[in-house]
Tab-separated table of C-alpha atoms in Angstrom:
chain	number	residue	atom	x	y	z
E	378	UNK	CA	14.049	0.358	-3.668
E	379	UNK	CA	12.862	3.833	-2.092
E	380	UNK	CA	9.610	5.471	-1.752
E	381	UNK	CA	10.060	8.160	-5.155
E	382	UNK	CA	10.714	4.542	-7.384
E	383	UNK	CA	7.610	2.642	-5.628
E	384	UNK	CA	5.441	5.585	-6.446
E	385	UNK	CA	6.703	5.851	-10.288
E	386	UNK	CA	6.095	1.924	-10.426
E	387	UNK	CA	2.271	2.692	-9.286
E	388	UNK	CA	2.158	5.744	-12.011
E	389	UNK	CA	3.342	3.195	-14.433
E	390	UNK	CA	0.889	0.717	-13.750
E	391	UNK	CA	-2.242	3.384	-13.726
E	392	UNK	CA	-5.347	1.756	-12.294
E	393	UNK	CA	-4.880	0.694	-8.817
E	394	UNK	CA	-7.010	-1.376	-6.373
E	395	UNK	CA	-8.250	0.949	-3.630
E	396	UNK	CA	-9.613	-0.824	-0.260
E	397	UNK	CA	-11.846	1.003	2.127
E	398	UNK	CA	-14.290	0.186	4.911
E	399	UNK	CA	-18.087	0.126	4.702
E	400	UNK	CA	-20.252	0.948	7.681
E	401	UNK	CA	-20.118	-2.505	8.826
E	402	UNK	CA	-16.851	-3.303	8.731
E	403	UNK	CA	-16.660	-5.066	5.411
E	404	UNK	CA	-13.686	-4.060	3.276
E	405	UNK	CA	-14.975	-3.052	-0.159
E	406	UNK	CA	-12.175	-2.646	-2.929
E	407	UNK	CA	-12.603	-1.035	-6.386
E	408	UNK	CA	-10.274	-0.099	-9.288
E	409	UNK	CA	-8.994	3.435	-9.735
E	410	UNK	CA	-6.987	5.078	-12.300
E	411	UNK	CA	-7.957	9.203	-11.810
E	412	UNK	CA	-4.785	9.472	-9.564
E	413	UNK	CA	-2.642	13.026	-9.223
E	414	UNK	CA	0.896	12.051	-8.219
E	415	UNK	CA	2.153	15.334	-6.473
E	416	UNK	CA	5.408	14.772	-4.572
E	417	UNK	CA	4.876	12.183	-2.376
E	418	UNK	CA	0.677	13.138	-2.064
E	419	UNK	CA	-1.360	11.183	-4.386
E	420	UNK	CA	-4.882	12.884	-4.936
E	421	UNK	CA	-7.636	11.185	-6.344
E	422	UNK	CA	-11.075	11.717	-7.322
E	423	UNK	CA	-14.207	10.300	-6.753
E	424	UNK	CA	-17.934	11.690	-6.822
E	425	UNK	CA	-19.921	12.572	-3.623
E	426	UNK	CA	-23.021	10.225	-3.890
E	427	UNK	CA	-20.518	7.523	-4.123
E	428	UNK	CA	-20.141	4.392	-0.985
E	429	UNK	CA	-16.220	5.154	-1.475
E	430	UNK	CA	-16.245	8.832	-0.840
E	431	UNK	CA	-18.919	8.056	2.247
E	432	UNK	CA	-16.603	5.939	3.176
E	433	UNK	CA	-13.423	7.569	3.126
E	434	UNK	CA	-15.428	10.485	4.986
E	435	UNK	CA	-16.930	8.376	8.032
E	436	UNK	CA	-13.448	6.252	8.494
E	437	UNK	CA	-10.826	7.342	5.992
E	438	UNK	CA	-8.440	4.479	6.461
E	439	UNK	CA	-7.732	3.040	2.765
E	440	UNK	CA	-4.851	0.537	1.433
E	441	UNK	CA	-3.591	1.517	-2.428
E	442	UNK	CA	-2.262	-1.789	-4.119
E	443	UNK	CA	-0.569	-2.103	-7.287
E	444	UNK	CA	0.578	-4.948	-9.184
E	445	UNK	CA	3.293	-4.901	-11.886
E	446	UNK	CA	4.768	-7.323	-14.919
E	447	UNK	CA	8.090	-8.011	-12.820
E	448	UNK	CA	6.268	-9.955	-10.056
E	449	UNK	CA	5.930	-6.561	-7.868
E	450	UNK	CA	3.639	-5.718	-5.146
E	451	UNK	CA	3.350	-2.311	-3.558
E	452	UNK	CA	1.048	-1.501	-1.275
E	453	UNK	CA	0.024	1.858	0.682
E	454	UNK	CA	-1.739	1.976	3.641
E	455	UNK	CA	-3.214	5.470	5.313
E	456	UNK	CA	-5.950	7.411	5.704
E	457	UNK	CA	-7.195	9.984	2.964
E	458	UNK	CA	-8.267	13.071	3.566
E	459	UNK	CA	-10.746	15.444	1.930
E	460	UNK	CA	-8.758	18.288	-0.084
E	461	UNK	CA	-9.545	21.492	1.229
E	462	UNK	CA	-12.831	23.255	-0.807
E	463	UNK	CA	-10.844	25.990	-1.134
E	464	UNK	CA	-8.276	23.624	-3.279
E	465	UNK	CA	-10.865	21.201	-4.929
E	466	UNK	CA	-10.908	22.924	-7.984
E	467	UNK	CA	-7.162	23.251	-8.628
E	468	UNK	CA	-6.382	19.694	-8.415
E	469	UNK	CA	-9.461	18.303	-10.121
E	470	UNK	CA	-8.264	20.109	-12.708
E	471	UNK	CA	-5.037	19.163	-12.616
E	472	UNK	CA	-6.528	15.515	-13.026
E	473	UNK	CA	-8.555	15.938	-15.766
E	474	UNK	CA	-5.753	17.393	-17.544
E	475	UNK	CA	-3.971	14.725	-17.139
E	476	UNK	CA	-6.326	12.438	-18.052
E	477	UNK	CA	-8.660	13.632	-20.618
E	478	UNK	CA	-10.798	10.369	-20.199
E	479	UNK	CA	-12.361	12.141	-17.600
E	480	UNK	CA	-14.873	14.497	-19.549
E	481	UNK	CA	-15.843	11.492	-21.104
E	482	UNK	CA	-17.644	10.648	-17.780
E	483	UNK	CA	-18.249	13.609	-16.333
E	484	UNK	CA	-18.558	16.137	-19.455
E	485	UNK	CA	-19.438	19.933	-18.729
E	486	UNK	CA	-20.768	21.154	-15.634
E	487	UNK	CA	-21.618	17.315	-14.281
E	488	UNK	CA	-18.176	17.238	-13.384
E	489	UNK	CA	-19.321	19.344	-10.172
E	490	UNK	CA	-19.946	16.099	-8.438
E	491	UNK	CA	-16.647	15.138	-8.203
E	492	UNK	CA	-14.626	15.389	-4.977
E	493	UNK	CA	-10.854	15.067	-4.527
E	494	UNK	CA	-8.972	13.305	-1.608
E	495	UNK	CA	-5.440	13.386	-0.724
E	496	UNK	CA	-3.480	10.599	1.183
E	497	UNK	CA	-0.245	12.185	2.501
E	498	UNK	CA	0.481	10.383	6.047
E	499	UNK	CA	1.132	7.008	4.897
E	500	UNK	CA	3.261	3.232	4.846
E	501	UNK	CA	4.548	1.739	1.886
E	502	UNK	CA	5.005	-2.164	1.404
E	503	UNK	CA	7.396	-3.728	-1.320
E	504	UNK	CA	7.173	-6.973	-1.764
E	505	UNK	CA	8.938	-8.214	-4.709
E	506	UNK	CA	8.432	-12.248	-6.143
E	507	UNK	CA	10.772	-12.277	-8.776
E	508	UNK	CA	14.188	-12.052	-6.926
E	509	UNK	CA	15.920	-14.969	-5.020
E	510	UNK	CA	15.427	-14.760	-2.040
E	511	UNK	CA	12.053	-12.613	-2.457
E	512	UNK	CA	12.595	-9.207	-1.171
E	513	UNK	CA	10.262	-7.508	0.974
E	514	UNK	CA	10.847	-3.828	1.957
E	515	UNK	CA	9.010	-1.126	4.175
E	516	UNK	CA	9.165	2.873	3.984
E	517	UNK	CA	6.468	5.557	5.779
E	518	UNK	CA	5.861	8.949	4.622
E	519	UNK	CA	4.795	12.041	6.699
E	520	UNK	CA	3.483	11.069	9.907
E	521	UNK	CA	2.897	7.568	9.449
E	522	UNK	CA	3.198	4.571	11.704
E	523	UNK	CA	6.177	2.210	10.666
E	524	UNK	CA	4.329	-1.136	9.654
E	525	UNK	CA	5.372	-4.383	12.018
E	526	UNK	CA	4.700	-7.401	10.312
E	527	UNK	CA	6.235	-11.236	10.052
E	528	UNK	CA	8.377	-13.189	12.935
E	529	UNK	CA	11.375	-12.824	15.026
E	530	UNK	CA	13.065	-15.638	16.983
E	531	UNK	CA	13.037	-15.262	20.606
E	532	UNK	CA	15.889	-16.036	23.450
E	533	UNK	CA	14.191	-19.492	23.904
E	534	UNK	CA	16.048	-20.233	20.770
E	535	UNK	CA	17.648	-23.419	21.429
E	536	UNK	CA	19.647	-23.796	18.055
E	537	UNK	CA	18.656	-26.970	16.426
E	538	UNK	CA	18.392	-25.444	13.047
E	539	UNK	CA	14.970	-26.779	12.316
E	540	UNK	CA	13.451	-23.433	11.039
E	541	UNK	CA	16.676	-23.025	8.670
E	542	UNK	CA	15.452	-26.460	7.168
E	543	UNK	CA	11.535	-25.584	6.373
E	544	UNK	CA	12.382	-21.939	5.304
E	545	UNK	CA	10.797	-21.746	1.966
E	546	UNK	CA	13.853	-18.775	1.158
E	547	UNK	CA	16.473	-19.445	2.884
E	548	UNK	CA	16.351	-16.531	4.966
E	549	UNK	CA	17.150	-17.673	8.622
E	550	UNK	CA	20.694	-17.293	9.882
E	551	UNK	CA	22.626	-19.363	12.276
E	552	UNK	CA	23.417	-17.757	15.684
E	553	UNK	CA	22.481	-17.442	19.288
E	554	UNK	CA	19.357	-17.089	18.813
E	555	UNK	CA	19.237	-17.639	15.300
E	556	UNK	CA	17.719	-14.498	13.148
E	557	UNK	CA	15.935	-14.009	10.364
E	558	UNK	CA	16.564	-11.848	7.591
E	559	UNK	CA	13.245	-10.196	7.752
E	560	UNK	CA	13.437	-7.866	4.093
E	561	UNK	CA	13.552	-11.894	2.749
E	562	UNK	CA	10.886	-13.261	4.469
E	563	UNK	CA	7.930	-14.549	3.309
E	564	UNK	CA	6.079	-14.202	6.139
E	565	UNK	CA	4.656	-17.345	5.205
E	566	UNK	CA	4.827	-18.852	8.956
E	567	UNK	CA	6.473	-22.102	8.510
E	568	UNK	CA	9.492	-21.908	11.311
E	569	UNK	CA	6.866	-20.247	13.403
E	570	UNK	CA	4.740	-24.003	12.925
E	571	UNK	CA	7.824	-26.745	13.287
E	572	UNK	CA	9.894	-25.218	16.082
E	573	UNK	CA	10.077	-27.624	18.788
E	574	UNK	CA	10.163	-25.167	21.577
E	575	UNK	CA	7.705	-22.116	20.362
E	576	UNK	CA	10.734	-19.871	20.211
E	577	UNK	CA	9.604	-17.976	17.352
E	578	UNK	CA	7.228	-15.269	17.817
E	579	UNK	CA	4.687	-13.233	15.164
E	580	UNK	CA	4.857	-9.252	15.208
């Protein structure tokens, strides 16, 4: 898997859930399909008077998460950005080209309202069901933090093997201390619960 492939997937599967935060702190999530895949950028549009584009103004952080037939998750995780006014234009039409849905709900002038955001600094999460062991892979793009998630096994480690017995996958290797194959993990906690001397740690 690589970043180009987990962005085609997302094309493929059009409407995607996008999660911001309110002004209390709530996540709100809605579905989204007027998305502008440009390189690694994804623009997408919204209207003004909307909670989501008050949102993404006042915090910006949002997650992207799509879902496909083969048991795939992929999630992004950033913050969006307002495109440039001098730029709104261009890639709102761009959009509506591309989707001629669009005039449909905002027909003629009316289409004024709308307002397009970019998310270019941002984490990817792959997270795949469907293989054996399950395989779970992370990439960032532009200036984004690297995402630290799951468990490691510490030097406490005492080697009794327990957490190789209750791992749902399979993933934890023998050795001194014993490891886990995190791009396998389920992250699912169950070593971290049953080892007898709280050797294993969560990121």
């Amino acid at each position: 898997m690589d970043i180009e492939t987990c962005l085609k997937k997302l094309g493929y599967v059009g409407v995607l859930d996008f999660a911001s935060v309110d002004e209390n702190g709530a996540p709100q999530v809605r579905n989204i399909s007027a998305i502008h895949y440009e390189g690694t950028t994804l623009y997408f549009l919204t209207a003004r008077g909307k909670s989501f584009a008050r949102q993404l103004k006042a915090d910006g952080r949002v997650q992207i998460l799509g879902y496909t037939k083969y048991k795939e998750t992929i999630r992004l995780s950033g913050r969006a950005v307002e495109v440039p006014e001098t730029e709104q234009r261009k890639w709102r039409d761009v959009l509506y080209r591309e989707q001629p849905y669009l005039e449909n709900v905002y027909p003629g002038e009316t289409k004024n309202i709308d307002t397009m955001f970019m998310l270019k600094d941002y984490a990817i999460e792959y997270f795949c069901l469907s293989t054996r062991p399950i395989t779970r892979e992370y990439f960032t793009v532009g200036s984004a933090e690297p995402i630290r998630k799951g468990y490691h096994i510490g030097e406490d480690c005492i080697g009794c093997g327990t957490c190789q017995t209750v791992c749902p996958q399979g993933c934890i290797e023998e050795g001194s201390p014993f490891r886990i194959q995190e791009n396998h993990c389920l992250q699912c906690g169950n070593c971290f619960e049953n080892c007898p001397v709280q050797a294993i740690e969560r990121y």
